[in-house]
């Protein structure tokens, strides 16, 4: 597995590891959180990649819905606002494969993580697009943390996760489907 990871890393744009297990304190919506970033890479030519190792099957990061799911990398992004972060990615390590999933400002910074193509869009435009995208993600993270800190944390099962889960007996999804909604009907 480590050999597969090293082979995959060899296909990356040049980088050096800048930090491992970096402990940070981050303030999100007025709450203070201690985080530990698995790895921060300095990318040759500028910028940084924030990487988080996962031992399960890879899945896309869900930051485009009204509610952010998988906020961990976004908390790391906020903790590292002083860096020019160009990549946010999970590195999934399973017995079958190594796979990077996430978001990047530019294409080909890490294998399998798409970004804008520099041959299609000028670098200045890419920077503006990436800044707007990361600002929107941070705003969504702030809203999520604000709800959490205010005690608003409803059970909201994600259907894409529930399909693969083998713990349905412990889940409240079916129970929630039969609870009356605010108008007295059932969900």
PDB file of C-alpha atoms in Angstrom:
ATOM      1  CA  UNK A   1       0.000   0.000   0.000  1.00  0.00           C
ATOM      2  CA  UNK A   2       2.808   2.407   0.838  1.00  0.00           C
ATOM      3  CA  UNK A   3       4.524   1.505  -2.436  1.00  0.00           C
ATOM      4  CA  UNK A   4       1.291   2.346  -4.306  1.00  0.00           C
ATOM      5  CA  UNK A   5       1.108   5.664  -2.471  1.00  0.00           C
ATOM      6  CA  UNK A   6       4.709   6.485  -3.389  1.00  0.00           C
ATOM      7  CA  UNK A   7       4.085   5.517  -7.040  1.00  0.00           C
ATOM      8  CA  UNK A   8       1.020   7.767  -7.106  1.00  0.00           C
ATOM      9  CA  UNK A   9       2.972  10.614  -5.479  1.00  0.00           C
ATOM     10  CA  UNK A  10       5.686  10.253  -8.128  1.00  0.00           C
ATOM     11  CA  UNK A  11       3.124  11.355 -10.762  1.00  0.00           C
ATOM     12  CA  UNK A  12       2.467  14.637  -8.972  1.00  0.00           C
ATOM     13  CA  UNK A  13       3.798  18.044  -9.833  1.00  0.00           C
ATOM     14  CA  UNK A  14       7.019  18.688  -7.857  1.00  0.00           C
ATOM     15  CA  UNK A  15       6.440  19.324  -4.132  1.00  0.00           C
ATOM     16  CA  UNK A  16       8.054  19.043  -0.743  1.00  0.00           C
ATOM     17  CA  UNK A  17       6.389  18.113   2.530  1.00  0.00           C
ATOM     18  CA  UNK A  18       6.138  21.299   4.595  1.00  0.00           C
ATOM     19  CA  UNK A  19       4.386  19.880   7.687  1.00  0.00           C
ATOM     20  CA  UNK A  20       3.118  16.575   9.102  1.00  0.00           C
ATOM     21  CA  UNK A  21       0.500  16.245  11.853  1.00  0.00           C
ATOM     22  CA  UNK A  22       0.343  20.040  12.124  1.00  0.00           C
ATOM     23  CA  UNK A  23      -1.625  21.042  15.219  1.00  0.00           C
ATOM     24  CA  UNK A  24      -3.626  24.195  14.843  1.00  0.00           C
ATOM     25  CA  UNK A  25      -6.298  26.077  16.732  1.00  0.00           C
ATOM     26  CA  UNK A  26      -8.940  27.560  14.481  1.00  0.00           C
ATOM     27  CA  UNK A  27     -11.838  29.869  15.277  1.00  0.00           C
ATOM     28  CA  UNK A  28     -14.986  29.119  13.308  1.00  0.00           C
ATOM     29  CA  UNK A  29     -18.125  31.190  13.927  1.00  0.00           C
ATOM     30  CA  UNK A  30     -16.791  32.208  17.336  1.00  0.00           C
ATOM     31  CA  UNK A  31     -16.024  28.647  18.447  1.00  0.00           C
ATOM     32  CA  UNK A  32     -12.453  27.484  18.982  1.00  0.00           C
ATOM     33  CA  UNK A  33     -11.493  24.088  17.609  1.00  0.00           C
ATOM     34  CA  UNK A  34      -8.243  22.148  17.848  1.00  0.00           C
ATOM     35  CA  UNK A  35      -7.344  20.395  14.603  1.00  0.00           C
ATOM     36  CA  UNK A  36      -4.479  18.266  13.398  1.00  0.00           C
ATOM     37  CA  UNK A  37      -3.694  18.491   9.696  1.00  0.00           C
ATOM     38  CA  UNK A  38      -2.206  15.229   8.435  1.00  0.00           C
ATOM     39  CA  UNK A  39       0.016  16.804   5.820  1.00  0.00           C
ATOM     40  CA  UNK A  40       0.773  20.132   4.153  1.00  0.00           C
ATOM     41  CA  UNK A  41       2.848  20.118   0.978  1.00  0.00           C
ATOM     42  CA  UNK A  42       4.613  23.096  -0.552  1.00  0.00           C
ATOM     43  CA  UNK A  43       4.020  22.976  -4.303  1.00  0.00           C
ATOM     44  CA  UNK A  44       6.920  23.936  -6.547  1.00  0.00           C
ATOM     45  CA  UNK A  45       6.070  27.235  -8.200  1.00  0.00           C
ATOM     46  CA  UNK A  46       3.953  28.384  -5.250  1.00  0.00           C
ATOM     47  CA  UNK A  47       1.046  27.382  -3.126  1.00  0.00           C
ATOM     48  CA  UNK A  48       0.278  24.553  -0.765  1.00  0.00           C
ATOM     49  CA  UNK A  49      -1.693  21.333  -0.755  1.00  0.00           C
ATOM     50  CA  UNK A  50      -3.563  20.267   2.378  1.00  0.00           C
ATOM     51  CA  UNK A  51      -3.930  16.487   2.497  1.00  0.00           C
ATOM     52  CA  UNK A  52      -5.903  14.310   4.868  1.00  0.00           C
ATOM     53  CA  UNK A  53      -5.422  10.534   4.917  1.00  0.00           C
ATOM     54  CA  UNK A  54      -8.513   8.314   4.931  1.00  0.00           C
ATOM     55  CA  UNK A  55      -8.635   4.551   5.354  1.00  0.00           C
ATOM     56  CA  UNK A  56     -12.005   3.983   3.699  1.00  0.00           C
ATOM     57  CA  UNK A  57     -13.311   4.010   0.183  1.00  0.00           C
ATOM     58  CA  UNK A  58     -12.881   7.379  -1.525  1.00  0.00           C
ATOM     59  CA  UNK A  59     -15.896   9.594  -2.042  1.00  0.00           C
ATOM     60  CA  UNK A  60     -16.292  13.069  -3.489  1.00  0.00           C
ATOM     61  CA  UNK A  61     -16.265  15.997  -1.103  1.00  0.00           C
ATOM     62  CA  UNK A  62     -19.729  17.472  -0.692  1.00  0.00           C
ATOM     63  CA  UNK A  63     -19.359  21.211  -0.500  1.00  0.00           C
ATOM     64  CA  UNK A  64     -21.817  22.291  -3.174  1.00  0.00           C
ATOM     65  CA  UNK A  65     -25.135  21.647  -1.414  1.00  0.00           C
ATOM     66  CA  UNK A  66     -26.877  24.183   0.778  1.00  0.00           C
ATOM     67  CA  UNK A  67     -25.376  22.372   3.770  1.00  0.00           C
ATOM     68  CA  UNK A  68     -21.714  21.493   3.772  1.00  0.00           C
ATOM     69  CA  UNK A  69     -20.896  17.895   4.530  1.00  0.00           C
ATOM     70  CA  UNK A  70     -17.317  16.705   5.057  1.00  0.00           C
ATOM     71  CA  UNK A  71     -16.175  20.018   6.617  1.00  0.00           C
ATOM     72  CA  UNK A  72     -12.805  18.756   7.884  1.00  0.00           C
ATOM     73  CA  UNK A  73     -10.651  20.038   5.010  1.00  0.00           C
ATOM     74  CA  UNK A  74     -12.501  23.353   5.102  1.00  0.00           C
ATOM     75  CA  UNK A  75     -11.581  23.765   8.772  1.00  0.00           C
ATOM     76  CA  UNK A  76      -7.973  23.071   7.798  1.00  0.00           C
ATOM     77  CA  UNK A  77      -8.228  25.667   5.025  1.00  0.00           C
ATOM     78  CA  UNK A  78      -9.446  28.246   7.530  1.00  0.00           C
ATOM     79  CA  UNK A  79      -6.649  27.296   9.929  1.00  0.00           C
ATOM     80  CA  UNK A  80      -4.105  27.820   7.150  1.00  0.00           C
ATOM     81  CA  UNK A  81      -5.423  31.128   5.762  1.00  0.00           C
ATOM     82  CA  UNK A  82      -1.883  32.519   5.858  1.00  0.00           C
ATOM     83  CA  UNK A  83      -0.810  30.012   3.216  1.00  0.00           C
ATOM     84  CA  UNK A  84      -1.664  30.146  -0.451  1.00  0.00           C
ATOM     85  CA  UNK A  85      -3.647  26.875  -0.387  1.00  0.00           C
ATOM     86  CA  UNK A  86      -4.130  25.554  -3.913  1.00  0.00           C
ATOM     87  CA  UNK A  87      -5.316  21.996  -3.150  1.00  0.00           C
ATOM     88  CA  UNK A  88      -7.651  20.435  -0.579  1.00  0.00           C
ATOM     89  CA  UNK A  89      -7.705  16.659  -0.875  1.00  0.00           C
ATOM     90  CA  UNK A  90      -8.311  13.418   0.922  1.00  0.00           C
ATOM     91  CA  UNK A  91      -5.890  10.597   0.224  1.00  0.00           C
ATOM     92  CA  UNK A  92      -7.852   7.362   0.490  1.00  0.00           C
ATOM     93  CA  UNK A  93      -5.774   4.298   1.235  1.00  0.00           C
ATOM     94  CA  UNK A  94      -7.461   0.931   0.806  1.00  0.00           C
ATOM     95  CA  UNK A  95      -6.072  -2.510   0.135  1.00  0.00           C
ATOM     96  CA  UNK A  96      -7.054  -2.121  -3.529  1.00  0.00           C
ATOM     97  CA  UNK A  97      -5.863   1.381  -4.334  1.00  0.00           C
ATOM     98  CA  UNK A  98      -4.666   4.846  -3.461  1.00  0.00           C
ATOM     99  CA  UNK A  99      -6.858   7.705  -4.614  1.00  0.00           C
ATOM    100  CA  UNK A 100      -6.813  11.473  -4.183  1.00  0.00           C
ATOM    101  CA  UNK A 101     -10.223  13.204  -4.070  1.00  0.00           C
ATOM    102  CA  UNK A 102     -10.809  16.887  -3.559  1.00  0.00           C
ATOM    103  CA  UNK A 103     -10.587  20.288  -5.166  1.00  0.00           C
ATOM    104  CA  UNK A 104      -7.688  22.219  -6.674  1.00  0.00           C
ATOM    105  CA  UNK A 105      -7.219  25.650  -8.165  1.00  0.00           C
ATOM    106  CA  UNK A 106      -5.345  24.214 -11.135  1.00  0.00           C
ATOM    107  CA  UNK A 107      -5.411  20.887 -12.882  1.00  0.00           C
ATOM    108  CA  UNK A 108      -2.632  18.329 -12.329  1.00  0.00           C
ATOM    109  CA  UNK A 109      -1.406  19.548  -8.958  1.00  0.00           C
ATOM    110  CA  UNK A 110      -2.306  16.162  -7.451  1.00  0.00           C
ATOM    111  CA  UNK A 111      -3.386  13.015  -9.349  1.00  0.00           C
ATOM    112  CA  UNK A 112      -7.115  12.718  -9.922  1.00  0.00           C
ATOM    113  CA  UNK A 113      -8.033  16.104  -8.436  1.00  0.00           C
ATOM    114  CA  UNK A 114      -9.446  18.399 -11.067  1.00  0.00           C
ATOM    115  CA  UNK A 115      -8.903  22.114 -11.255  1.00  0.00           C
ATOM    116  CA  UNK A 116      -8.915  24.787 -13.915  1.00  0.00           C
ATOM    117  CA  UNK A 117      -6.733  24.170 -16.937  1.00  0.00           C
ATOM    118  CA  UNK A 118      -4.041  26.807 -17.337  1.00  0.00           C
ATOM    119  CA  UNK A 119      -4.091  26.320 -21.107  1.00  0.00           C
ATOM    120  CA  UNK A 120      -7.786  27.342 -21.155  1.00  0.00           C
ATOM    121  CA  UNK A 121      -7.992  30.128 -18.543  1.00  0.00           C
ATOM    122  CA  UNK A 122      -5.431  32.838 -17.703  1.00  0.00           C
ATOM    123  CA  UNK A 123      -3.679  32.374 -14.345  1.00  0.00           C
ATOM    124  CA  UNK A 124      -5.140  35.613 -12.946  1.00  0.00           C
ATOM    125  CA  UNK A 125      -8.679  34.405 -13.683  1.00  0.00           C
ATOM    126  CA  UNK A 126      -7.953  31.054 -12.073  1.00  0.00           C
ATOM    127  CA  UNK A 127      -6.789  32.846  -8.930  1.00  0.00           C
ATOM    128  CA  UNK A 128     -10.001  34.921  -8.833  1.00  0.00           C
ATOM    129  CA  UNK A 129     -12.196  31.838  -9.387  1.00  0.00           C
ATOM    130  CA  UNK A 130     -10.359  29.861  -6.686  1.00  0.00           C
ATOM    131  CA  UNK A 131     -10.569  32.754  -4.206  1.00  0.00           C
ATOM    132  CA  UNK A 132     -14.328  33.045  -4.801  1.00  0.00           C
ATOM    133  CA  UNK A 133     -14.809  29.300  -4.453  1.00  0.00           C
ATOM    134  CA  UNK A 134     -12.821  29.033  -1.225  1.00  0.00           C
ATOM    135  CA  UNK A 135     -14.609  32.102   0.188  1.00  0.00           C
ATOM    136  CA  UNK A 136     -17.980  30.446  -0.491  1.00  0.00           C
ATOM    137  CA  UNK A 137     -16.807  27.223   1.190  1.00  0.00           C
ATOM    138  CA  UNK A 138     -15.565  29.148   4.232  1.00  0.00           C
ATOM    139  CA  UNK A 139     -18.893  31.013   4.479  1.00  0.00           C
ATOM    140  CA  UNK A 140     -20.758  27.685   4.357  1.00  0.00           C
ATOM    141  CA  UNK A 141     -18.429  26.264   7.027  1.00  0.00           C
ATOM    142  CA  UNK A 142     -19.036  29.333   9.220  1.00  0.00           C
ATOM    143  CA  UNK A 143     -22.815  28.849   8.860  1.00  0.00           C
ATOM    144  CA  UNK A 144     -22.554  25.159   9.738  1.00  0.00           C
ATOM    145  CA  UNK A 145     -20.407  25.902  12.803  1.00  0.00           C
ATOM    146  CA  UNK A 146     -22.748  28.703  13.855  1.00  0.00           C
ATOM    147  CA  UNK A 147     -25.703  26.292  13.777  1.00  0.00           C
ATOM    148  CA  UNK A 148     -23.720  23.691  15.714  1.00  0.00           C
ATOM    149  CA  UNK A 149     -22.619  26.163  18.370  1.00  0.00           C
ATOM    150  CA  UNK A 150     -26.235  27.386  18.728  1.00  0.00           C
ATOM    151  CA  UNK A 151     -27.386  23.805  19.345  1.00  0.00           C
ATOM    152  CA  UNK A 152     -28.982  23.364  15.927  1.00  0.00           C
ATOM    153  CA  UNK A 153     -27.701  20.003  14.757  1.00  0.00           C
ATOM    154  CA  UNK A 154     -30.647  18.081  13.299  1.00  0.00           C
ATOM    155  CA  UNK A 155     -30.236  14.499  12.182  1.00  0.00           C
ATOM    156  CA  UNK A 156     -30.006  14.762   8.408  1.00  0.00           C
ATOM    157  CA  UNK A 157     -28.981  11.426   6.932  1.00  0.00           C
ATOM    158  CA  UNK A 158     -27.362  11.660   3.542  1.00  0.00           C
ATOM    159  CA  UNK A 159     -28.976   9.253   1.113  1.00  0.00           C
ATOM    160  CA  UNK A 160     -25.726   8.599  -0.740  1.00  0.00           C
ATOM    161  CA  UNK A 161     -24.049   7.461   2.478  1.00  0.00           C
ATOM    162  CA  UNK A 162     -27.055   5.538   3.765  1.00  0.00           C
ATOM    163  CA  UNK A 163     -27.091   3.320   0.681  1.00  0.00           C
ATOM    164  CA  UNK A 164     -23.632   1.959   1.567  1.00  0.00           C
ATOM    165  CA  UNK A 165     -24.005   1.849   5.349  1.00  0.00           C
ATOM    166  CA  UNK A 166     -24.225  -1.476   7.158  1.00  0.00           C
ATOM    167  CA  UNK A 167     -25.390   0.115  10.441  1.00  0.00           C
ATOM    168  CA  UNK A 168     -28.990   0.844   9.451  1.00  0.00           C
ATOM    169  CA  UNK A 169     -30.296  -0.818  12.617  1.00  0.00           C
ATOM    170  CA  UNK A 170     -28.676   1.998  14.628  1.00  0.00           C
ATOM    171  CA  UNK A 171     -29.817   4.783  12.324  1.00  0.00           C
ATOM    172  CA  UNK A 172     -32.750   7.108  12.932  1.00  0.00           C
ATOM    173  CA  UNK A 173     -33.420   7.587   9.208  1.00  0.00           C
ATOM    174  CA  UNK A 174     -36.531   5.405   9.118  1.00  0.00           C
ATOM    175  CA  UNK A 175     -37.775   6.857  12.404  1.00  0.00           C
ATOM    176  CA  UNK A 176     -37.337  10.388  11.047  1.00  0.00           C
ATOM    177  CA  UNK A 177     -39.252   9.513   7.868  1.00  0.00           C
ATOM    178  CA  UNK A 178     -42.327   8.745  10.023  1.00  0.00           C
ATOM    179  CA  UNK A 179     -42.173  11.769  12.351  1.00  0.00           C
ATOM    180  CA  UNK A 180     -44.748  14.509  11.768  1.00  0.00           C
ATOM    181  CA  UNK A 181     -43.345  17.591  10.112  1.00  0.00           C
ATOM    182  CA  UNK A 182     -44.092  21.152  11.264  1.00  0.00           C
ATOM    183  CA  UNK A 183     -47.493  21.172   9.541  1.00  0.00           C
ATOM    184  CA  UNK A 184     -48.548  17.919  11.213  1.00  0.00           C
ATOM    185  CA  UNK A 185     -47.947  15.685   8.194  1.00  0.00           C
ATOM    186  CA  UNK A 186     -45.352  12.962   7.941  1.00  0.00           C
ATOM    187  CA  UNK A 187     -41.953  13.383   6.293  1.00  0.00           C
TER     188      UNK A 187
END
